[in-house]
């Protein structure tokens, strides 16, 4: 009885996941027929003319997420090294709990901070480069960097703590200083785990919608050639009102679903890679 | 020379940790300071008036609680079923690895994808329009992997000798599941649910196409065409055109309430997580 129910509900849940993937693949069908590979390589999106090219959105997503990771990774790794290697156990737990608590700040709250504070700051700081407004790819990148920072810190800390204490003791016994032990023993041994931490953070950054939506400028048809320009990401396009407009027109809706499919593949691949790297049992 | 390098390395790590914590705590502080003036009893007991410039957020709070309760109820049976499948029924089966991979990957899927999926399935195919039930189910889907993973870890921590003793007494497998494994693991279900709910409470992307509107809804009395007001969507809409200072204060107030809700959910999960950390880091 328990067993049957367990199987039934589990299969239901897995079927829902499969349906999710299937729906995006199936509903995006029309646009693949209409545009072919040009859907991924095309740079122009004019839905009234039935012209759909997703390249600016794909590049926008990748650029914004990479900017975020480039800023968050060094700071986050440094913080993780300090928390894992220097702090005594009790305060380490306290700081880690604080960081995990802060990882839960909702994205709409980050968006609010971005729109009311960060946007003006970016505009004033980079005024000599003549940005049109504070809504830029860079603004979204900075905001995302702060958002993924707790994830980087806590996962990298886990990776460092997974290095056995005997390794540290052996290194110190050989006469290495603390910094040398960390640099040439702990960090190399935690390489896989740190790589996984960065990949999972990248996945989060790629999939973040609301905060990016509020500060990225949502300018269509702009390839992200300069960071101080407005842009569009896969998620900000999907989060916009065009999703409501598009339902009814199979081709236009197909194009929107295609964006969802691309987003699924991108984040799915990055997350899958990250969790395979991080856990040998997964 | 080596001593100096050791010192510099440690200082850099410490500075990174300070900077990361300062940024994250700083933004909580900013919200608390700006949101505090809006806090008074009527803010929680009145409905919004004048497009958010006046009144309170009663129905937004009620709507968010309705969505969370629905998500919790819908998620629980599936989480138990999936966790039991992974821990018990697929104990020595190669498919177990695939189930784990699916769970970790689903955990990294962007929430906007769940939102669009809910829009297609519930809003369009089921013809519900915007409905609290659609939003609750979508949130349940998005939190299911988190809850399941935490529950799996807790079941895995039940000492093997308990199971052996129960088997030695002649209990059937389903009796062992309920009398030993689940009896020891309800805490894990609660912890996982609290963590999942903390994330779900702040989510905007999954509910904006499926469940929530900005104004004009109170307590839902049906399933179809019964949207609710929510805290995140309130912030999301007001953040986009908040030039009225009166709106501004209410806006930060709403953000503070949402942050308080999210933090209390994750703080409630803290004690049992702390215990797991202590156990795994001796």
XYZ file of C-alpha atoms in Angstrom:
564
model
C 0.000 0.000 0.000
C 2.690 2.452 1.083
C 4.866 1.196 -1.701
C 2.175 1.557 -4.357
C 1.300 5.082 -3.254
C 4.937 6.047 -3.102
C 5.462 4.869 -6.660
C 2.255 6.464 -7.887
C 2.982 9.916 -6.474
C 6.643 9.779 -7.476
C 5.770 8.872 -11.024
C 3.268 11.717 -10.993
C 5.952 14.172 -9.931
C 8.424 12.870 -12.485
C 5.731 12.973 -15.164
C 5.137 16.642 -14.322
C 8.855 17.328 -14.794
C 8.829 15.465 -18.103
C 5.678 17.333 -19.133
C 7.426 20.608 -18.345
C 10.320 19.770 -20.670
C 7.926 18.356 -23.241
C 5.648 21.389 -23.241
C 8.510 23.777 -23.916
C 9.922 21.572 -26.679
C 6.531 20.948 -28.281
C 5.110 24.460 -28.054
C 8.249 26.014 -29.470
C 7.883 23.797 -32.557
C 6.412 26.474 -34.875
C 9.334 28.841 -34.469
C 11.902 26.156 -35.262
C 9.980 25.358 -38.445
C 9.711 29.026 -39.329
C 13.219 30.225 -38.501
C 15.281 27.035 -38.357
C 18.746 27.509 -36.919
C 18.353 31.220 -37.628
C 16.324 31.408 -34.439
C 19.482 30.954 -32.386
C 21.810 32.980 -34.640
C 19.451 35.758 -35.727
C 19.869 39.164 -34.138
C 16.510 40.756 -34.923
C 13.212 40.239 -33.073
C 10.190 41.989 -34.605
C 7.126 40.001 -33.710
C 4.728 41.987 -35.902
C 6.872 41.146 -38.940
C 7.183 37.563 -37.665
C 10.926 37.842 -37.424
C 12.424 36.053 -34.463
C 16.115 35.956 -33.583
C 17.123 35.102 -30.032
C 20.864 35.817 -30.193
C 20.793 39.171 -28.327
C 18.863 37.559 -25.469
C 21.166 34.520 -25.300
C 24.257 36.744 -25.300
C 22.618 39.116 -22.821
C 21.937 36.300 -20.361
C 25.460 34.905 -20.691
C 27.147 38.319 -20.412
C 25.161 39.402 -17.358
C 25.743 36.070 -15.589
C 29.468 36.117 -16.368
C 29.857 39.704 -15.131
C 28.134 38.612 -11.913
C 30.374 35.585 -11.490
C 33.592 37.491 -12.265
C 32.726 39.935 -9.496
C 31.318 37.460 -6.974
C 33.867 34.635 -7.381
C 37.052 36.268 -5.997
C 35.241 37.963 -3.130
C 33.211 34.857 -2.345
C 36.202 32.515 -2.464
C 38.231 34.826 -0.234
C 35.387 34.964 2.239
C 34.968 31.171 2.107
C 38.686 30.652 2.789
C 38.449 32.908 5.823
C 35.291 31.249 7.134
C 36.465 27.684 6.554
C 40.148 27.962 7.465
C 40.575 30.809 9.939
C 37.424 31.033 12.042
C 37.030 28.763 15.076
C 34.214 26.231 14.801
C 31.535 28.070 16.750
C 31.863 31.417 15.007
C 32.219 29.605 11.691
C 28.784 28.058 12.188
C 27.310 31.402 13.196
C 28.701 33.213 10.150
C 27.645 30.384 7.852
C 24.092 30.509 9.163
C 24.054 34.277 8.663
C 25.246 33.872 5.081
C 22.622 31.207 4.366
C 19.959 33.440 5.863
C 21.047 36.249 3.551
C 20.956 33.860 0.588
C 17.199 33.817 1.105
C 16.597 37.534 0.467
C 13.904 37.515 -2.257
C 14.916 38.606 -5.725
C 12.191 41.246 -5.856
C 13.801 42.919 -2.827
C 17.136 42.947 -4.648
C 15.313 44.382 -7.628
C 13.878 47.152 -5.472
C 17.325 48.019 -4.126
C 18.680 47.926 -7.653
C 16.029 50.203 -9.058
C 16.090 52.761 -6.252
C 19.789 52.812 -5.318
C 22.137 50.900 -7.633
C 20.716 52.345 -10.849
C 21.512 55.934 -9.843
C 24.910 54.917 -8.509
C 25.865 53.282 -11.808
C 24.634 56.286 -13.769
C 26.627 58.766 -11.698
C 29.772 56.676 -11.398
C 30.057 56.003 -15.119
C 28.786 59.381 -16.251
C 31.867 60.143 -18.352
C 31.133 57.112 -20.531
C 27.803 58.706 -21.349
C 25.324 55.945 -20.526
C 21.768 56.669 -21.665
C 20.415 55.693 -18.268
C 21.276 53.635 -15.210
C 19.459 50.611 -16.647
C 22.369 48.698 -18.116
C 23.772 45.209 -18.451
C 26.437 46.238 -15.951
C 23.803 47.241 -13.374
C 22.149 43.850 -13.749
C 25.542 42.154 -13.464
C 26.451 43.970 -10.247
C 23.069 43.229 -8.725
C 23.352 39.544 -9.656
C 26.873 39.453 -8.198
C 25.512 40.478 -4.804
C 22.659 37.979 -5.189
C 24.858 34.951 -5.906
C 27.552 35.937 -3.403
C 26.021 33.981 -0.466
C 25.678 30.902 -2.689
C 29.331 31.090 -3.722
C 30.468 31.567 -0.115
C 28.461 28.761 1.450
C 29.117 26.160 -1.268
C 32.850 26.974 -1.457
C 33.010 26.743 2.340
C 31.427 23.284 2.176
C 34.018 22.265 -0.422
C 36.912 23.469 1.749
C 35.531 21.760 4.861
C 35.341 18.493 2.921
C 39.169 18.419 2.787
C 40.202 16.093 5.655
C 41.794 17.803 8.671
C 44.687 15.328 8.551
C 45.809 16.887 5.264
C 46.062 20.284 6.944
C 47.916 18.883 9.906
C 50.361 17.025 7.660
C 51.031 20.196 5.681
C 51.641 22.228 8.814
C 53.885 19.488 10.218
C 56.049 19.778 7.105
C 56.676 23.377 8.075
C 54.283 25.113 5.713
C 52.697 28.320 6.959
C 48.942 28.463 7.225
C 48.648 30.387 3.959
C 50.935 27.940 2.162
C 48.941 25.002 3.490
C 45.711 26.533 2.233
C 47.173 27.575 -1.102
C 48.982 24.372 -1.989
C 46.982 21.712 -0.128
C 43.414 22.739 0.714
C 42.520 24.738 -2.380
C 43.860 22.183 -4.896
C 42.067 19.380 -3.065
C 38.812 21.311 -2.950
C 39.092 22.190 -6.651
C 36.189 20.009 -7.745
C 33.894 21.302 -5.061
C 34.809 24.922 -5.746
C 34.232 24.389 -9.456
C 30.819 22.954 -8.611
C 30.068 25.948 -6.384
C 30.861 28.351 -9.207
C 28.817 26.373 -11.739
C 25.767 26.209 -9.463
C 26.073 29.956 -8.835
C 26.311 30.545 -12.580
C 23.142 28.503 -13.016
C 21.351 30.665 -10.472
C 22.572 33.844 -12.161
C 21.413 32.642 -15.585
C 17.929 31.837 -14.330
C 17.319 34.909 -12.195
C 14.370 36.847 -13.523
C 12.826 39.564 -11.437
C 15.885 41.496 -10.262
C 17.371 41.462 -13.758
C 14.044 42.435 -15.300
C 13.903 45.568 -13.173
C 17.352 46.964 -14.005
C 18.538 45.562 -17.342
C 16.721 48.114 -19.494
C 14.888 45.499 -21.594
C 16.080 46.886 -24.910
C 15.391 44.484 -27.777
C 17.703 43.857 -30.725
C 20.857 45.072 -28.957
C 23.768 42.699 -29.061
C 25.578 43.212 -25.767
C 28.654 44.898 -27.248
C 29.070 47.371 -24.417
C 28.248 46.799 -20.789
C 26.934 50.326 -20.240
C 24.045 49.845 -22.631
C 20.555 48.555 -22.061
C 20.061 44.941 -22.975
C 17.676 42.028 -22.789
C 18.114 38.570 -21.290
C 16.180 35.356 -21.873
C 14.537 35.712 -18.479
C 13.692 39.415 -18.710
C 12.018 38.810 -22.086
C 9.996 35.899 -20.685
C 9.027 37.917 -17.628
C 7.668 40.799 -19.678
C 4.178 41.490 -20.896
C 4.997 39.994 -24.293
C 4.313 36.575 -22.788
C 0.667 37.534 -22.326
C 0.403 39.125 -25.775
C 1.976 36.186 -27.539
C -0.469 33.451 -26.464
C -2.961 33.178 -29.289
C -0.475 33.509 -32.131
C 1.159 30.055 -32.436
C 4.302 31.394 -34.095
C 4.846 34.258 -31.654
C 4.057 31.967 -28.709
C 6.420 29.392 -30.188
C 9.143 32.023 -30.222
C 8.547 32.827 -26.552
C 8.523 29.123 -25.676
C 11.748 28.751 -27.622
C 13.334 31.268 -25.249
C 12.085 29.162 -22.343
C 13.536 26.036 -23.941
C 16.916 27.731 -24.463
C 16.872 28.911 -20.855
C 16.014 25.399 -19.655
C 18.841 23.861 -21.679
C 21.360 26.502 -20.562
C 20.587 26.380 -16.834
C 19.925 22.628 -16.901
C 23.330 21.920 -18.475
C 25.207 24.205 -16.080
C 23.416 22.851 -12.999
C 23.787 19.236 -14.119
C 27.503 19.735 -14.666
C 27.798 21.455 -11.299
C 26.030 18.757 -9.314
C 27.865 15.935 -11.101
C 31.152 17.670 -10.307
C 30.238 18.394 -6.721
C 28.936 15.051 -5.566
C 30.326 11.722 -6.510
C 27.195 9.994 -5.250
C 24.823 12.046 -7.417
C 59.292 36.879 4.104
C 57.164 33.759 4.421
C 55.700 35.133 7.615
C 54.766 38.363 5.873
C 53.135 36.478 3.012
C 51.208 34.380 5.501
C 49.942 37.525 7.166
C 48.975 39.187 3.879
C 47.081 36.089 2.721
C 45.148 35.923 5.961
C 44.363 39.632 5.819
C 43.054 39.427 2.262
C 40.780 36.533 3.202
C 39.539 38.424 6.266
C 38.871 41.558 4.200
C 36.896 39.524 1.640
C 34.779 38.003 4.390
C 34.170 41.401 6.017
C 33.281 42.991 2.693
C 30.868 40.206 1.757
C 29.136 40.304 5.123
C 29.083 44.103 5.138
C 27.380 44.262 1.734
C 24.780 41.674 2.666
C 24.047 42.990 6.146
C 24.122 46.529 4.784
C 21.285 45.908 2.395
C 19.150 44.370 5.099
C 19.893 47.433 7.196
C 18.884 49.793 4.358
C 15.529 48.046 3.997
C 14.942 48.008 7.738
C 15.714 51.718 8.098
C 13.591 52.833 5.153
C 10.759 50.435 5.846
C 10.449 51.068 9.559
C 8.472 54.379 9.332
C 5.649 52.553 7.512
C 5.211 50.038 10.321
C 2.042 50.509 12.354
C -1.052 48.493 13.097
C -3.154 49.890 10.256
C -0.458 48.884 7.764
C -1.367 45.275 8.562
C -5.125 45.658 8.944
C -6.158 47.863 6.023
C -6.363 47.214 2.321
C -4.387 49.221 -0.219
C -5.808 52.519 -1.407
C -4.661 55.141 -3.930
C -2.465 52.688 -5.897
C -0.350 51.820 -2.902
C 0.146 55.353 -1.618
C -2.245 54.847 1.272
C -3.740 52.093 3.370
C -2.088 48.805 4.237
C -1.194 45.411 2.889
C -3.704 43.146 4.653
C -4.852 41.260 1.557
C -1.339 40.982 0.191
C -0.297 39.265 3.399
C -3.380 37.016 3.334
C -2.773 36.134 -0.330
C 0.850 35.194 0.267
C -0.167 33.004 3.217
C -2.855 31.294 1.096
C -0.307 30.526 -1.628
C 2.219 29.205 0.893
C -0.336 26.995 2.646
C -1.501 25.571 -0.673
C 2.073 24.956 -1.786
C 2.915 23.219 1.503
C -0.139 20.922 1.356
C 0.413 20.048 -2.301
C 4.134 19.493 -1.933
C 4.211 17.274 1.183
C 2.804 13.954 -0.144
C 4.984 14.102 -3.244
C 8.098 14.900 -1.213
C 7.473 11.925 1.082
C 6.821 9.630 -1.870
C 9.947 10.701 -3.741
C 12.151 10.500 -0.641
C 10.865 6.998 0.180
C 11.387 5.947 -3.417
C 14.996 7.121 -3.265
C 15.787 5.745 0.197
C 13.716 2.550 0.353
C 12.066 1.248 -2.782
C 14.980 1.915 -5.127
C 17.601 0.979 -2.523
C 19.729 -1.136 -4.820
C 18.598 -0.110 -8.255
C 20.577 1.827 -10.868
C 17.585 4.160 -11.423
C 18.221 5.667 -7.999
C 21.207 7.581 -9.352
C 19.051 9.045 -12.119
C 16.407 10.065 -9.607
C 19.072 11.948 -7.635
C 20.385 13.666 -10.749
C 16.844 14.644 -11.723
C 16.229 16.110 -8.263
C 19.432 18.162 -8.245
C 18.830 19.436 -11.749
C 15.188 20.308 -11.036
C 16.400 22.190 -7.965
C 18.408 24.494 -10.226
C 15.665 25.225 -12.759
C 14.754 28.922 -12.979
C 11.484 29.820 -11.309
C 10.211 31.704 -14.374
C 10.125 28.364 -16.211
C 7.718 26.992 -13.615
C 5.654 30.153 -13.932
C 5.259 29.813 -17.702
C 4.515 26.094 -17.350
C 1.759 26.936 -14.871
C 0.464 29.600 -17.241
C 0.099 27.037 -20.048
C -1.274 24.156 -17.986
C -3.466 25.771 -15.327
C -4.339 29.198 -16.689
C -4.894 28.190 -20.332
C -5.525 24.432 -20.591
C -7.493 24.062 -17.371
C -9.111 27.404 -18.048
C -8.679 28.636 -14.487
C -7.438 32.084 -15.434
C -5.397 33.617 -12.664
C -6.108 31.505 -9.611
C -4.684 31.013 -6.117
C -4.693 27.263 -6.717
C -2.585 27.599 -9.869
C -0.073 29.740 -7.973
C 0.046 27.340 -5.030
C 0.610 24.348 -7.295
C 3.346 26.127 -9.244
C 5.108 27.099 -6.014
C 4.732 23.503 -4.808
C 6.475 22.292 -7.968
C 9.297 24.760 -7.556
C 9.935 23.842 -3.916
C 9.480 20.067 -4.264
C 13.171 19.276 -5.044
C 14.417 21.238 -2.010
C 11.994 19.570 0.393
C 12.727 16.116 -1.027
C 16.506 16.527 -0.823
C 16.388 17.661 2.820
C 14.025 14.800 3.705
C 16.271 12.268 1.949
C 19.264 13.475 3.951
C 17.319 13.146 7.175
C 16.097 9.615 6.378
C 19.658 8.663 5.444
C 20.750 9.797 8.923
C 18.479 7.282 10.701
C 20.896 4.724 12.223
C 20.926 1.422 10.352
C 20.560 -0.549 13.575
C 17.058 0.866 14.114
C 15.990 -0.568 10.770
C 17.748 -3.840 11.494
C 16.077 -4.105 14.884
C 12.667 -3.449 13.340
C 13.313 -6.033 10.629
C 14.459 -8.468 13.292
C 11.141 -8.011 15.088
C 9.433 -9.120 11.904
C 7.976 -5.812 10.724
C 7.019 -5.552 7.092
C 8.820 -3.010 4.952
C 5.884 -0.572 4.961
C 5.677 -0.882 8.754
C 9.392 -0.112 9.031
C 8.843 2.958 6.835
C 6.157 4.458 9.060
C 7.244 3.210 12.491
C 10.976 3.825 12.118
C 12.141 5.809 9.117
C 9.384 8.423 8.883
C 8.856 8.525 12.653
C 12.482 9.661 12.946
C 12.311 12.027 9.983
C 9.270 14.291 10.388
C 11.688 16.998 11.496
C 13.400 16.765 8.135
C 10.112 17.247 6.341
C 9.384 20.341 8.417
C 12.880 21.764 7.961
C 12.808 21.154 4.233
C 9.335 22.636 3.918
C 10.336 25.740 5.863
C 13.362 26.246 3.621
C 11.266 25.690 0.514
C 8.538 28.018 1.767
C 11.096 30.700 2.643
C 12.150 30.709 -0.981
C 8.610 30.391 -2.310
C 7.377 33.314 -0.194
C 9.617 35.756 -2.023
C 9.125 34.379 -5.520
C 7.502 36.669 -8.049
C 8.250 34.992 -11.364
C 6.197 31.801 -10.818
C 3.056 33.616 -9.690
C 2.917 36.716 -11.846
C 1.334 34.932 -14.809
C -0.627 32.421 -12.768
C -2.007 33.731 -9.515
C -1.593 37.336 -8.574
C -2.860 40.766 -9.499
C -1.996 44.189 -8.153
C -5.287 45.359 -6.680
C -8.942 44.461 -6.325
C -8.856 40.956 -4.888
C -9.729 39.826 -1.387
C -10.386 36.319 -0.131
C -10.791 33.860 -3.058
C -14.160 32.074 -3.126
C -13.687 29.769 -6.087
C -10.926 28.203 -8.135
C -11.362 29.741 -11.577
C -10.700 33.465 -11.974
C -9.831 33.867 -8.310
C -6.529 35.698 -8.066
C -5.007 36.921 -4.818
C -2.864 39.903 -3.904
C 0.666 39.050 -2.814
C 3.586 40.840 -1.187
C 6.244 40.196 -3.856
C 4.020 41.272 -6.747
C 3.029 44.413 -4.848
C 6.703 45.366 -4.564
C 7.367 44.340 -8.159
C 4.668 46.628 -9.583
C 5.287 49.600 -7.299
C 9.066 49.440 -7.823
C 8.582 50.135 -11.527
C 7.007 53.543 -11.054
C 7.588 54.758 -7.552
C 8.131 58.487 -7.870
C 5.504 59.345 -5.268
C 7.279 59.559 -1.884
C 4.152 58.318 -0.106
C 4.290 55.170 -2.230
C 8.002 54.921 -1.480
C 7.566 54.580 2.262
C 4.827 51.948 1.873
C 6.984 50.183 -0.676
C 9.981 49.847 1.648
C 7.559 48.848 4.408
C 6.211 46.023 2.240
C 9.762 44.914 1.451
C 10.548 44.867 5.176
C 7.463 42.749 5.912
C 8.370 40.296 3.141
C 11.947 40.108 4.391
C 10.673 39.512 7.921
C 8.425 36.686 6.700
C 11.232 35.024 4.727
C 13.732 35.358 7.575
C 11.349 33.960 10.176
C 10.643 30.933 7.971
C 14.351 30.214 7.543
C 15.124 30.980 11.192
C 12.472 28.480 12.237
C 14.361 25.882 10.219
C 17.669 26.855 11.810
C 17.854 24.752 15.018
C 17.529 21.419 13.286
C 19.895 22.453 10.479
C 22.423 23.545 13.057
C 22.207 20.105 14.637
C 22.877 18.411 11.293
C 25.861 20.699 10.722
C 27.247 19.920 14.170
C 26.897 16.207 13.563
C 28.540 16.276 10.159
C 31.463 18.460 11.205
C 32.847 16.753 14.279
